CSV table of C-alpha atoms in Angstrom, one decimal:
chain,number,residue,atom,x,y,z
A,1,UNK,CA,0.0,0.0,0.0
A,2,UNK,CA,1.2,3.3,-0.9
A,3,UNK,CA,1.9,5.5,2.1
A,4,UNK,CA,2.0,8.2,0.4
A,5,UNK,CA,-1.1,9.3,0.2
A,6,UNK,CA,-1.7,13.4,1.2
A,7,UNK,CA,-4.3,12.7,4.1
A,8,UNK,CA,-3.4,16.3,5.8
A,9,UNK,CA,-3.5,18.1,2.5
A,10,UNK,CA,-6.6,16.4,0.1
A,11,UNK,CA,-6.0,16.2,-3.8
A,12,UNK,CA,-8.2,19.5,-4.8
A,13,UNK,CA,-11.7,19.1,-5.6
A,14,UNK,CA,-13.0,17.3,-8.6
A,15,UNK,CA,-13.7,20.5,-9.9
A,16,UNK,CA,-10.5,21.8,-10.6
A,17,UNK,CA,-9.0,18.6,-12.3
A,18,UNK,CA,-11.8,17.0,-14.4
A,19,UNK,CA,-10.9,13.4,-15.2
A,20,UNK,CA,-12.4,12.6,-18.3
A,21,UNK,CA,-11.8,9.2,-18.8
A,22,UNK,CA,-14.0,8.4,-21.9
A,23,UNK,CA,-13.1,6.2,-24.5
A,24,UNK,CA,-9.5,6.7,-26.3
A,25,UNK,CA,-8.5,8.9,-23.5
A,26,UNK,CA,-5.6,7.4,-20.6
A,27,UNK,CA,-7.1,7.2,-17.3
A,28,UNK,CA,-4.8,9.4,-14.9
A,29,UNK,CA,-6.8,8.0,-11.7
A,30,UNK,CA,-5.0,5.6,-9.0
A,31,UNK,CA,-6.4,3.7,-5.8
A,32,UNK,CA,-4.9,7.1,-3.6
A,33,UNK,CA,-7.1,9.1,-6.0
A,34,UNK,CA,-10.1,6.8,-5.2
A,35,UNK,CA,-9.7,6.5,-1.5
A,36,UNK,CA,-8.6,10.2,-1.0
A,37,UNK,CA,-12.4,10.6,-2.5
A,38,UNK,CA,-14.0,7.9,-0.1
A,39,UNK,CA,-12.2,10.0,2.8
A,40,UNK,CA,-13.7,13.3,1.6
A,41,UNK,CA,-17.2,11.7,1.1
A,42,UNK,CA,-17.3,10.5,5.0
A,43,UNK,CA,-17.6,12.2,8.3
A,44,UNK,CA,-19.8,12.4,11.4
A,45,UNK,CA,-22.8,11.8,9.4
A,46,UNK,CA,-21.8,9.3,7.3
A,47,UNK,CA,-19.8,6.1,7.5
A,48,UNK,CA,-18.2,4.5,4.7
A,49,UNK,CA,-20.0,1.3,4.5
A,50,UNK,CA,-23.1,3.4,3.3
A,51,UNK,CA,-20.6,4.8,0.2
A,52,UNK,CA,-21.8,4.2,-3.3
A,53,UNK,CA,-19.4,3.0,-6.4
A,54,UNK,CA,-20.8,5.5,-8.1
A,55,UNK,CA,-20.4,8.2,-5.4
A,56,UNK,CA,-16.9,8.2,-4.9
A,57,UNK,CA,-16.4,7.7,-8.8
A,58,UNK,CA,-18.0,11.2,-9.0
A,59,UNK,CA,-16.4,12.7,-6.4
A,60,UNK,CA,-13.0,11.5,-7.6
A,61,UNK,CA,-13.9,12.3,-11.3
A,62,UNK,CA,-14.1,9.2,-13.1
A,63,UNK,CA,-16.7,7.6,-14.6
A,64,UNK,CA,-18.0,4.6,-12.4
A,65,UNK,CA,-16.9,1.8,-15.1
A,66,UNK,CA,-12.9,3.3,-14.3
A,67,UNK,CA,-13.4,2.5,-10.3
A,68,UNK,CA,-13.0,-1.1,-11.7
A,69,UNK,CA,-9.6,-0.9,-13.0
A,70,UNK,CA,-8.9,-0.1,-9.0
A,71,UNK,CA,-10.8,-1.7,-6.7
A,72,UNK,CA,-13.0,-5.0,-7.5
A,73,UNK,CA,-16.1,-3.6,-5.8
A,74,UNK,CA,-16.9,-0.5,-2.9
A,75,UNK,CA,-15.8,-3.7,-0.4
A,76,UNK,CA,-12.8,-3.5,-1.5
A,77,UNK,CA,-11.8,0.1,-1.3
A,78,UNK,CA,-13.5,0.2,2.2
A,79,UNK,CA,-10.8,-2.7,3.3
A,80,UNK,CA,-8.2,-0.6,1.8
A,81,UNK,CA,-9.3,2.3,3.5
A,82,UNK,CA,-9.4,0.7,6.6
A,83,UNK,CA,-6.1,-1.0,6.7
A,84,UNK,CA,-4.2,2.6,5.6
A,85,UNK,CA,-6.0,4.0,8.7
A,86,UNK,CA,-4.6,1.5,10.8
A,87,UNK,CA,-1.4,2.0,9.4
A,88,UNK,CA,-1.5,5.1,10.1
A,89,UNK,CA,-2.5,5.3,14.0
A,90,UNK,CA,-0.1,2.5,14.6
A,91,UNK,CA,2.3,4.4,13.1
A,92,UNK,CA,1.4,8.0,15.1
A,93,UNK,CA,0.9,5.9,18.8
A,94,UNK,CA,4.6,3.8,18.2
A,95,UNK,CA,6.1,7.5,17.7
A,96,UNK,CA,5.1,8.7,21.0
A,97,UNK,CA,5.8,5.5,22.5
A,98,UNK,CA,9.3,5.2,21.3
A,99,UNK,CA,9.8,9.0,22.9
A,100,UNK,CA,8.0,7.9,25.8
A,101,UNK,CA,10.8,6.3,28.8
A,102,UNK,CA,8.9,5.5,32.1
A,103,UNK,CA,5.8,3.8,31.9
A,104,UNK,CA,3.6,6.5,33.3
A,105,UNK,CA,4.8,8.8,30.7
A,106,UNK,CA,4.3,6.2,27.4
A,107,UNK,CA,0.2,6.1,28.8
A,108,UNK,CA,0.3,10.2,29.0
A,109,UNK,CA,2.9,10.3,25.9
A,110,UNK,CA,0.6,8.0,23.9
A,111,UNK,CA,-2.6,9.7,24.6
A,112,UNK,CA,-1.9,12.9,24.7
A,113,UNK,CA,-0.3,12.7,20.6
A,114,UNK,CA,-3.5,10.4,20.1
A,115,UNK,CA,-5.7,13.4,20.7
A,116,UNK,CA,-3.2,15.7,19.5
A,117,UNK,CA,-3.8,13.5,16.2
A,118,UNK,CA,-7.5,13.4,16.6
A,119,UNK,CA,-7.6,16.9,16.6
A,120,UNK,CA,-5.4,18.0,13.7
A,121,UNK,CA,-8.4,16.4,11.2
A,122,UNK,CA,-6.8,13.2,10.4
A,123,UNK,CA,-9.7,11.4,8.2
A,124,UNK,CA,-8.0,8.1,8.4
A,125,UNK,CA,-7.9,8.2,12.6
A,126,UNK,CA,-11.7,9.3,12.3
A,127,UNK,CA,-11.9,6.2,10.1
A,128,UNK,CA,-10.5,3.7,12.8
A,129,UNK,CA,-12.7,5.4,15.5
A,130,UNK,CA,-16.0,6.1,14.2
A,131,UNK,CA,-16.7,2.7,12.1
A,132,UNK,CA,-18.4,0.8,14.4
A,133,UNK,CA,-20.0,-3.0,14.0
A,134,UNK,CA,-22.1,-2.3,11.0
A,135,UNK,CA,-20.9,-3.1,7.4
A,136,UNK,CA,-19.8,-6.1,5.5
A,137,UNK,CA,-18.3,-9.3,6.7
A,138,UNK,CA,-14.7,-8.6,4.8
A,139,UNK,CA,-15.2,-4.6,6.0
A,140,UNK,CA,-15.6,-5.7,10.0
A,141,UNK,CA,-12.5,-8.4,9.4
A,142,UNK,CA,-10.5,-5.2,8.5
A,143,UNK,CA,-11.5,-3.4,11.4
A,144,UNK,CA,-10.6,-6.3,13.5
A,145,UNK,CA,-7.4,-7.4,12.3
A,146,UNK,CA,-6.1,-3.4,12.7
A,147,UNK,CA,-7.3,-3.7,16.3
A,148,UNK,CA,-5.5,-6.7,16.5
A,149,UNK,CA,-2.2,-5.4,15.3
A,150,UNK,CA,-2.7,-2.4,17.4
A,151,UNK,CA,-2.9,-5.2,20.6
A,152,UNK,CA,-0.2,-7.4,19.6
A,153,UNK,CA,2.1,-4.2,19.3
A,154,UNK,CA,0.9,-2.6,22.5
A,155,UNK,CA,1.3,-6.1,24.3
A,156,UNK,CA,5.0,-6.9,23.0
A,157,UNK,CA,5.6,-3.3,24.5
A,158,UNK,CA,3.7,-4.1,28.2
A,159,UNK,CA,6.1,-7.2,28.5
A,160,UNK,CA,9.4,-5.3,27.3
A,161,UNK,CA,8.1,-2.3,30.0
A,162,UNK,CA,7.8,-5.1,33.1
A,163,UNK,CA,10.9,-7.1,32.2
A,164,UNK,CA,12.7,-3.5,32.4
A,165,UNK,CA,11.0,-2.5,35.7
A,166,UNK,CA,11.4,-6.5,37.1
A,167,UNK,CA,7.7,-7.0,37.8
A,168,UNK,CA,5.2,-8.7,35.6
A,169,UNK,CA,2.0,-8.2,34.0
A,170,UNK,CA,-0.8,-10.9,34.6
A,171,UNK,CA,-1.5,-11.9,31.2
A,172,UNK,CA,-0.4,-8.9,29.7
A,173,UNK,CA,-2.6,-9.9,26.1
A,174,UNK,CA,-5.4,-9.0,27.7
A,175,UNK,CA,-4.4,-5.5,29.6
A,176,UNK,CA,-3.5,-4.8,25.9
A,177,UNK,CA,-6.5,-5.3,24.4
A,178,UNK,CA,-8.5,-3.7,27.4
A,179,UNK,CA,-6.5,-0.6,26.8
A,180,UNK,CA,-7.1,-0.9,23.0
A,181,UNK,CA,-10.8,-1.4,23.5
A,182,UNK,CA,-11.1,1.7,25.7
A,183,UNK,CA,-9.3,4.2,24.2
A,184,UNK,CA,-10.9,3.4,20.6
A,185,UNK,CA,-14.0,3.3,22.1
A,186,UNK,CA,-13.6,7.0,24.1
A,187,UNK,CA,-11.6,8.5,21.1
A,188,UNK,CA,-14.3,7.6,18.9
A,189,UNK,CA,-17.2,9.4,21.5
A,190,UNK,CA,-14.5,12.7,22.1
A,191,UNK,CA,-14.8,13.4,18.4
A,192,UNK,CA,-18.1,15.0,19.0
A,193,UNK,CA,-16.8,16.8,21.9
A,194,UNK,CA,-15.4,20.0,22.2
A,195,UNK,CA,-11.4,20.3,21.9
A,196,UNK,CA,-11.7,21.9,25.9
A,197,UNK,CA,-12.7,18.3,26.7
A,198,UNK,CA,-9.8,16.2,25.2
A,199,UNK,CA,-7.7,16.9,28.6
A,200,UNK,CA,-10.4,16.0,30.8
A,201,UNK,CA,-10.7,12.7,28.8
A,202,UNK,CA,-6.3,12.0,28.7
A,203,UNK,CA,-6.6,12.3,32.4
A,204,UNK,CA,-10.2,10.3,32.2
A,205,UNK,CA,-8.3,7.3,30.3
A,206,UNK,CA,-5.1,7.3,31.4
A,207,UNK,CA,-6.7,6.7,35.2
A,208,UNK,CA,-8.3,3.8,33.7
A,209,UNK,CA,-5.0,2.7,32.2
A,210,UNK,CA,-3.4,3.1,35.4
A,211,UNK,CA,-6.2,0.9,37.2
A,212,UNK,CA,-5.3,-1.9,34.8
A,213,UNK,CA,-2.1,-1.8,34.8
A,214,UNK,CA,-2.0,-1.6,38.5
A,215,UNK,CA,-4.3,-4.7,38.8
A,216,UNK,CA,-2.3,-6.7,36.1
A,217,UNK,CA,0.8,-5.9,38.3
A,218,UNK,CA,-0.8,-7.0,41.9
A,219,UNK,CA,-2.4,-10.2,39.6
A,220,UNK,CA,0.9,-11.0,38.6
A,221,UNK,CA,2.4,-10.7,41.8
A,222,UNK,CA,0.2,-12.8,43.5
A,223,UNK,CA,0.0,-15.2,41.0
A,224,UNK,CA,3.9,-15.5,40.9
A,225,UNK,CA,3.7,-15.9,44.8
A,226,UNK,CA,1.3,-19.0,44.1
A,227,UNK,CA,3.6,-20.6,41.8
B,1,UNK,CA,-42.1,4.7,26.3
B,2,UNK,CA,-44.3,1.5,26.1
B,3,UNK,CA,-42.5,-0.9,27.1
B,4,UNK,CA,-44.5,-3.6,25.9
B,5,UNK,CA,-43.2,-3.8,22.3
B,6,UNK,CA,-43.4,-7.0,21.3
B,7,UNK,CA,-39.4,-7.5,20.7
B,8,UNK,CA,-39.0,-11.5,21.2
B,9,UNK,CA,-41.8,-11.8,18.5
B,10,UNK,CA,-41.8,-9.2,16.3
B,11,UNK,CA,-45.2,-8.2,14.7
B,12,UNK,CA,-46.4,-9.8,11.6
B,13,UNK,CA,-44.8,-9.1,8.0
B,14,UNK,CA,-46.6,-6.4,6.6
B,15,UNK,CA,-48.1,-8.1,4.0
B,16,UNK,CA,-50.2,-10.5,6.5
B,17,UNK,CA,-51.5,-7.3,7.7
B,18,UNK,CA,-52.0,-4.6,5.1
B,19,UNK,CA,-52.5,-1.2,7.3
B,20,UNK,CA,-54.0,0.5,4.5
B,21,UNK,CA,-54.1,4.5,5.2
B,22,UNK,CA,-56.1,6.5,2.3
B,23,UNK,CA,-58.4,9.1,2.8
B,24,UNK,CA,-60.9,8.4,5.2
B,25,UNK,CA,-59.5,4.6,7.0
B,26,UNK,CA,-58.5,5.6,10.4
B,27,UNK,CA,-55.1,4.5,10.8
B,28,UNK,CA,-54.1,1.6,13.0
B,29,UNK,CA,-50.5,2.1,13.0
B,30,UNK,CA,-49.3,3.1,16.5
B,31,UNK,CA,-45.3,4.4,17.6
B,32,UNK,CA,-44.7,0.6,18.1
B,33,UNK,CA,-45.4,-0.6,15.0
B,34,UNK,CA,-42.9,2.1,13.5
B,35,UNK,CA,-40.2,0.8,15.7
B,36,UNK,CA,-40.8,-2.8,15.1
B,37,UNK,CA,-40.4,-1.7,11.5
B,38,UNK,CA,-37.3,-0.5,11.8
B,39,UNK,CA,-36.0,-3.2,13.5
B,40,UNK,CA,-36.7,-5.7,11.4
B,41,UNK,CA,-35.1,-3.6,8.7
B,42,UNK,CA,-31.7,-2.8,10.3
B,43,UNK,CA,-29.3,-5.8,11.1
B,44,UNK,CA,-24.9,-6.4,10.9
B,45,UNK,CA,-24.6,-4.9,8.0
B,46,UNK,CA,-27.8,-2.1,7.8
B,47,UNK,CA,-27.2,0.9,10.8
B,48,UNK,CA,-30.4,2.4,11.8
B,49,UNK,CA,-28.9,6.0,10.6
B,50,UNK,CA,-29.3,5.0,7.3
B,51,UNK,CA,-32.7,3.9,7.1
B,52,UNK,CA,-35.4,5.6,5.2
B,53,UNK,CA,-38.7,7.2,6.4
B,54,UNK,CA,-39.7,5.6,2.6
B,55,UNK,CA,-38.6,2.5,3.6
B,56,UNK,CA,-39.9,2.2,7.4
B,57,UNK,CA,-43.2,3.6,6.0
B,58,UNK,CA,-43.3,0.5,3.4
B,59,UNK,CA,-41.9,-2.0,5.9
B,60,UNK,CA,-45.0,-1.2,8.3
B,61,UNK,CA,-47.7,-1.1,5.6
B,62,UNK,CA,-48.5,2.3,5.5
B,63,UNK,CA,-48.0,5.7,2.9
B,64,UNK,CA,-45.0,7.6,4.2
B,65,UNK,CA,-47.2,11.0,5.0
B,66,UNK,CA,-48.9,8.8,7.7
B,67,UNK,CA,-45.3,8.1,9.6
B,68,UNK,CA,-45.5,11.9,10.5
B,69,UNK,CA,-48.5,11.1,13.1
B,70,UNK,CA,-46.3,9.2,15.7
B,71,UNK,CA,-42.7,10.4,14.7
B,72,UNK,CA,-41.1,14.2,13.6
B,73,UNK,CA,-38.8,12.6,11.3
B,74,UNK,CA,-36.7,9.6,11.3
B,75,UNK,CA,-34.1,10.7,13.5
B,76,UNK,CA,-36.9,10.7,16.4
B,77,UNK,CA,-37.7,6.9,15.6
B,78,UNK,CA,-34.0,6.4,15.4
B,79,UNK,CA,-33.4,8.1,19.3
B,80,UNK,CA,-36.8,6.6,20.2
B,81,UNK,CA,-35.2,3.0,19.8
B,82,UNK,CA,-32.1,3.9,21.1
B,83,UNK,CA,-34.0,5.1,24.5
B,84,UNK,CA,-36.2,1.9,24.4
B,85,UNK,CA,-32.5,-0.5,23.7
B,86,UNK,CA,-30.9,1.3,26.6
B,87,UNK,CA,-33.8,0.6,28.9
B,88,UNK,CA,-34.1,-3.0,28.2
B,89,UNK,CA,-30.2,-3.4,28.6
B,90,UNK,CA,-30.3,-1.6,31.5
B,91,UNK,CA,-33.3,-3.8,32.8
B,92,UNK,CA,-31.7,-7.3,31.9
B,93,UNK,CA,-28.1,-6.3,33.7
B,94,UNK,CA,-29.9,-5.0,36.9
B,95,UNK,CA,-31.8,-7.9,37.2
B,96,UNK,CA,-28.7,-9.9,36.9
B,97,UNK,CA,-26.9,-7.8,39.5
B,98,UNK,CA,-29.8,-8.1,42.3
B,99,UNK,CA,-29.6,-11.7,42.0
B,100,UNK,CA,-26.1,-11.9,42.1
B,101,UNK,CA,-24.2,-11.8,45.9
B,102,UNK,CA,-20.6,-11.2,45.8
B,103,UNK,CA,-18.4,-9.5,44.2
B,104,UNK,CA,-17.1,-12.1,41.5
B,105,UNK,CA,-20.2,-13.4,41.0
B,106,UNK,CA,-21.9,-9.8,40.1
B,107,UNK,CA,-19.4,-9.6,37.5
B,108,UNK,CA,-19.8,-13.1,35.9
B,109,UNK,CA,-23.2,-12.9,36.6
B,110,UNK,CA,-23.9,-10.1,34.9
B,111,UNK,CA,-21.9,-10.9,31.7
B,112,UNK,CA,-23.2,-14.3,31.2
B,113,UNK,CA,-26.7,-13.0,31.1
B,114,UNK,CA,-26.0,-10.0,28.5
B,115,UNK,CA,-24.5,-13.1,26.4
B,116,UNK,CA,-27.7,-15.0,26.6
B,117,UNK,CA,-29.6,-12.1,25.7
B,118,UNK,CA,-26.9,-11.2,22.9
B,119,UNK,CA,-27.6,-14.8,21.6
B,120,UNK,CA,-31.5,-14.6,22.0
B,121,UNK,CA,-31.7,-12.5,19.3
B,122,UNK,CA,-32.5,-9.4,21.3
B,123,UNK,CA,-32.8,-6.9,18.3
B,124,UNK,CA,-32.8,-3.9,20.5
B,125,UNK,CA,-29.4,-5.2,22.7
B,126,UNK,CA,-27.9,-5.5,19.1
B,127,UNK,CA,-29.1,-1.9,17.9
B,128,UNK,CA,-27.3,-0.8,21.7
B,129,UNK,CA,-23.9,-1.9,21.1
B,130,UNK,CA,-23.4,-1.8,17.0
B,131,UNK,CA,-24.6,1.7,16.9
B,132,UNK,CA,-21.3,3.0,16.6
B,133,UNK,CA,-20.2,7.0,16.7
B,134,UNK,CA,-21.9,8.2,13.2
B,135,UNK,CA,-25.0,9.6,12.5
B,136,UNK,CA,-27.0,12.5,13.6
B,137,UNK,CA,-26.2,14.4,16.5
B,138,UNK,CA,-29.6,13.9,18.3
B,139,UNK,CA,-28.8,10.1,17.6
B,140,UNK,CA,-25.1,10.2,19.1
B,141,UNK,CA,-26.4,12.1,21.8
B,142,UNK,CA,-29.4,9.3,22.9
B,143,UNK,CA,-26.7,6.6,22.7
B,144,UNK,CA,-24.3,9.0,25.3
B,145,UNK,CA,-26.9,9.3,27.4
B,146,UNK,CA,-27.9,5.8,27.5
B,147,UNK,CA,-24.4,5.3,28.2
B,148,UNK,CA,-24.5,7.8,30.9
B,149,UNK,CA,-27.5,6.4,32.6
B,150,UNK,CA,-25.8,2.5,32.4
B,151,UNK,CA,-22.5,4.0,33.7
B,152,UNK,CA,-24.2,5.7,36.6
B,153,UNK,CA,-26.2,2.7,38.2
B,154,UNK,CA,-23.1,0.8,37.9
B,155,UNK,CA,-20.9,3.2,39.7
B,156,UNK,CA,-24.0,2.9,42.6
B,157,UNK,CA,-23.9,-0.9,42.6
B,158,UNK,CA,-19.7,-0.6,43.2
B,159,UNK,CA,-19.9,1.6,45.9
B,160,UNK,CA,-22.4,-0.5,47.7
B,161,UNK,CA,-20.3,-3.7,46.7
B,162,UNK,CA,-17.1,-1.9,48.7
B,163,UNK,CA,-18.5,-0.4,51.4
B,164,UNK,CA,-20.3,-4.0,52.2
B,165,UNK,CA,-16.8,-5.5,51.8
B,166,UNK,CA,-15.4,-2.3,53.9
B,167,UNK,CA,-12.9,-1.3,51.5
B,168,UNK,CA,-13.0,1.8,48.7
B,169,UNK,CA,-12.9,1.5,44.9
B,170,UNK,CA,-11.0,4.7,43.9
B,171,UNK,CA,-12.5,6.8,41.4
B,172,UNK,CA,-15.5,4.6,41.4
B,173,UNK,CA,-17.3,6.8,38.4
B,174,UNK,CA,-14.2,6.2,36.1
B,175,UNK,CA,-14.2,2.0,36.9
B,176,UNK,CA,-17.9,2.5,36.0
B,177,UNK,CA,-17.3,4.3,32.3
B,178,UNK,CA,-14.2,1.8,31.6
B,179,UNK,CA,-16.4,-1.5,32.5
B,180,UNK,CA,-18.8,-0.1,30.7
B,181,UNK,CA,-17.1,0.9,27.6
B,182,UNK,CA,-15.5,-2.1,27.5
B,183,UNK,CA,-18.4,-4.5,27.9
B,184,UNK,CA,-20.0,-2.6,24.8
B,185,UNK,CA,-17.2,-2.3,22.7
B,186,UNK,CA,-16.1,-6.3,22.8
B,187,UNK,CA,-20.0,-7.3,22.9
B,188,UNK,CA,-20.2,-5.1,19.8
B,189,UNK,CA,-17.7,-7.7,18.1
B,190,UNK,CA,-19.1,-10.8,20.0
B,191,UNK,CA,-22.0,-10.7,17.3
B,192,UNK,CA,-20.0,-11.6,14.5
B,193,UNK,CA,-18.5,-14.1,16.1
B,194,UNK,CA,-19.9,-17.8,16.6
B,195,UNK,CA,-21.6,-18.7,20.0
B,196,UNK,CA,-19.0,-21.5,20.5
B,197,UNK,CA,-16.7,-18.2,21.2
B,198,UNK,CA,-18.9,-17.2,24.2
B,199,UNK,CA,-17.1,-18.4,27.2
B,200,UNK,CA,-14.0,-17.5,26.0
B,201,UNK,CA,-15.2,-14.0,25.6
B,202,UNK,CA,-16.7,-14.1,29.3
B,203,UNK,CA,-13.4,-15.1,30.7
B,204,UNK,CA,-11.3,-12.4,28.8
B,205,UNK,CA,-14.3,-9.7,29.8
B,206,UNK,CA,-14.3,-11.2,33.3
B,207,UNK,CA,-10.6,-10.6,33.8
B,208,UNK,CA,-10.2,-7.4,32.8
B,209,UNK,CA,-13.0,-6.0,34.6
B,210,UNK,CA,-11.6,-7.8,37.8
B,211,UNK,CA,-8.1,-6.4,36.5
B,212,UNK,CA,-9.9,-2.9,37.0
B,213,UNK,CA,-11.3,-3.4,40.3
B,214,UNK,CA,-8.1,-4.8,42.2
B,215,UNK,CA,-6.0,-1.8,40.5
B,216,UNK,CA,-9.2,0.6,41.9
B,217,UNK,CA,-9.1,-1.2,45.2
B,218,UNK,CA,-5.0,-0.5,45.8
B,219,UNK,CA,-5.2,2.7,44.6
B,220,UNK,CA,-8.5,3.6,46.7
B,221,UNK,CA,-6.1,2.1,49.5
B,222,UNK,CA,-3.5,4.2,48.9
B,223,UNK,CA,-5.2,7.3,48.6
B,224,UNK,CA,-7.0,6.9,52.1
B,225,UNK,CA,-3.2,5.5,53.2
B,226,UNK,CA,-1.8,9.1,52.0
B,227,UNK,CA,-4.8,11.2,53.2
C-alpha cells in the first residue's frame, strides 16, 4: 500500500481537475485518488460502508466503469481504506511510544499525541474510531485485524516495560486489548466533543489505564507468589 | 415509552397485515409498530442512521405521509429506539446484578446474562452496542446518554459492593465508564463471532473487569493510606 497518500492536505476538488476518462482517453486516476475521494465523502454523518461506487467515482472524477480498473467492488476500497488508517494510528501511537521512557509517561505520551492526532483532522484516525459494527463481513475483518495489530504491538511493549521495571503483568494480552478497547472506544465518542474536553478525557483514560495496569501488576504478583 | 413492544416476536410481516391509510380509514398504525419496523429492517450490515422514512413507512404497511403522526422525522424513531434499547439493557443487567451476591459473581453474573440475551436474538441489545459514533447528532447524543445512565447505576452498585466488603474502589465513576465501555465495545464484536466463542469471551471480559477493580481497590487504598 502506498503511504504516500496526502491525508493532511486532500487532492483539490473534482472540480479543478476534471478526469475525463472516456473512450480513447488514458485514465490518470489511482487507488490514492479513489480512496482520498471515499475519505472526503465520509464524516460524522456518514460512515463509509453506506458509500456508493458511483459516489466516490463522482467525487473522484471518473466515470463509475474506471473505479474497476482499482478496486474489485466498494468492499474493496472500504478494506483498503481501513487497513491505511490502521497503518497510520499504529504508526502516530509507536512515535510517541518510542519517545516515551517511564511507563507513566508512554500512557500520558501516547494519549496525549492520540488526541493531539484526533484533533489535527486526520480522516484516516476518524476512520479507525467512528466505524463501528455495521458493514460487511470482509469490511468488520478489516477493522478487527487493525485492532489486532494495534494489541499485539501494545502487548510486546507491556512485556518489554515489566521485564525493564522487574515486575510482571498478569496476562499482559489482555491489559492490551482492554487498553485498545477503551481508548478506541472513548476516542471515537470525544470526536463530537469540544477540543476543551480532550484533557479531561487523557486524564479520564489514562486513570483507567493506570487501574489496569496496576491490577495486572498485583495479579501478577500474587499469581507468581502461588507458583 | 411503552414498554410492551413485542421484541421476542416481532409483529407480523406487513403483508399479512395490510395497514391501508387512504383518505378516510382511520389508521391503525401506532409508535410501536414504527419501531418494530425499523427493527426488522436494520441488522450487521444495515445501521439504523441509514434507514429511510420511505422505507420504514413500506416496511410497516403504511404511505410515508402517515409516519409523521407518531414520529417528527426519522431521527426521532432512530433516538426513540435507542431510549427503548438502553432501557431494556439496563433492565436485563440489573436484574442480573440483584440476583447476584458477591463481588465475583456480580461480574460473571452479569456478563453471562448479557450473552444470553446477545444470543437470544434481542434486536434492541444488538441496535445498543453496533450503533457506533456516526449519525446524527440527536442520535449520538441518545446513545451517550444511554451510556450515561448504564455507567451511573453501575458506579451505585460498586460503591455498595465496597462499602459491604469495607474497602473503597477509587475513582468509582471512572471504573464504571471503563467497564462499561469495554463490555460494549467487545460485545459489539461478539455478534460476528460464533456462539461457541462465548465463554471465552466471558473469561477475557471477566478478567479485565476484575483487573480494573483490584487496581481501583489498591489505589483507593492508597489514597486513604496518603490522606
Amino acid at each position: 500500500m502506498n503511504r504516500l497518500l496526502p491525508v493532511s492536505s486532500p487532492a483539490p476538488a473534482s472540480d479543478d481537475t476534471p478526469n475525463h476518462d472516456g473512450p480513447g482517453r488514458k485514465p490518470t486516476i489511482v487507488r490514492e485518488d479513489l480512496i482520498a475521494a471515499a475519505l472526503r465523502l465520509i464524516g460524522p454523518h456518514r460512515s463509509v460502508s453506506t458509500l456508493s461506487l458511483r459516489e466516490v467515482a463522482r467525487e473522484a472524477g471518473i466515470a463509475p466503469n474506471s473505479f474497476y480498473r482499482q478496486f474489485h467492488d466498494m468492499d474493496e476500497l472500504a478494506v483498503a481504506l481501513i487497513d491505511l488508517a490502521g497503518e497510520s494510528l499504529r504508526r502516530i501511537v509507536g512515535d510517541a511510544r518510542k519517545r516515551a521512557v517511564s511507563g507513566r509517561s508512554i500512557v500520558r505520551g501516547s494519549l496525549e499525541t492520540f488526541m493531539e492526532r484526533l484533533r489535527a483532522d486526520d480522516k484516516l484516525l476518524h476512520v479507525m474510531l467512528r466505524e463501528g459494527t455495521v458493514g460487511s463481513d470482509a469490511f468488520k475483518r478489516a477493522v478487527d485485524r487493525q485492532l489486532l495489530f494495534f494489541e499485539e504491538e501494545l502487548r510486546a511493549d507491556l512485556v518489554r516495560i515489566a521485564a525493564a521495571q522487574g515486575i510482571a503483568f498478569h496476562e499482559p494480552g489482555l491489559v492490551a486489548r482492554a487498553i485498545t478497547r477503551l481508548v478506541f472506544a472513548m476516542g471515537g465518542t470525544a470526536l463530537d466533543l469540544p477540543p476543551e474536553r480532550d484533557a479531561a478525557l487523557v486524564d479520564d483514560l489514562s486513570h483507567m489505564i493506570r487501574m489496569l495496569l496496576r491490577g495486572a501488576h498485583a495479579m501478577g504478583r500474587k499469581h507468581a507468589r502461588d507458583a
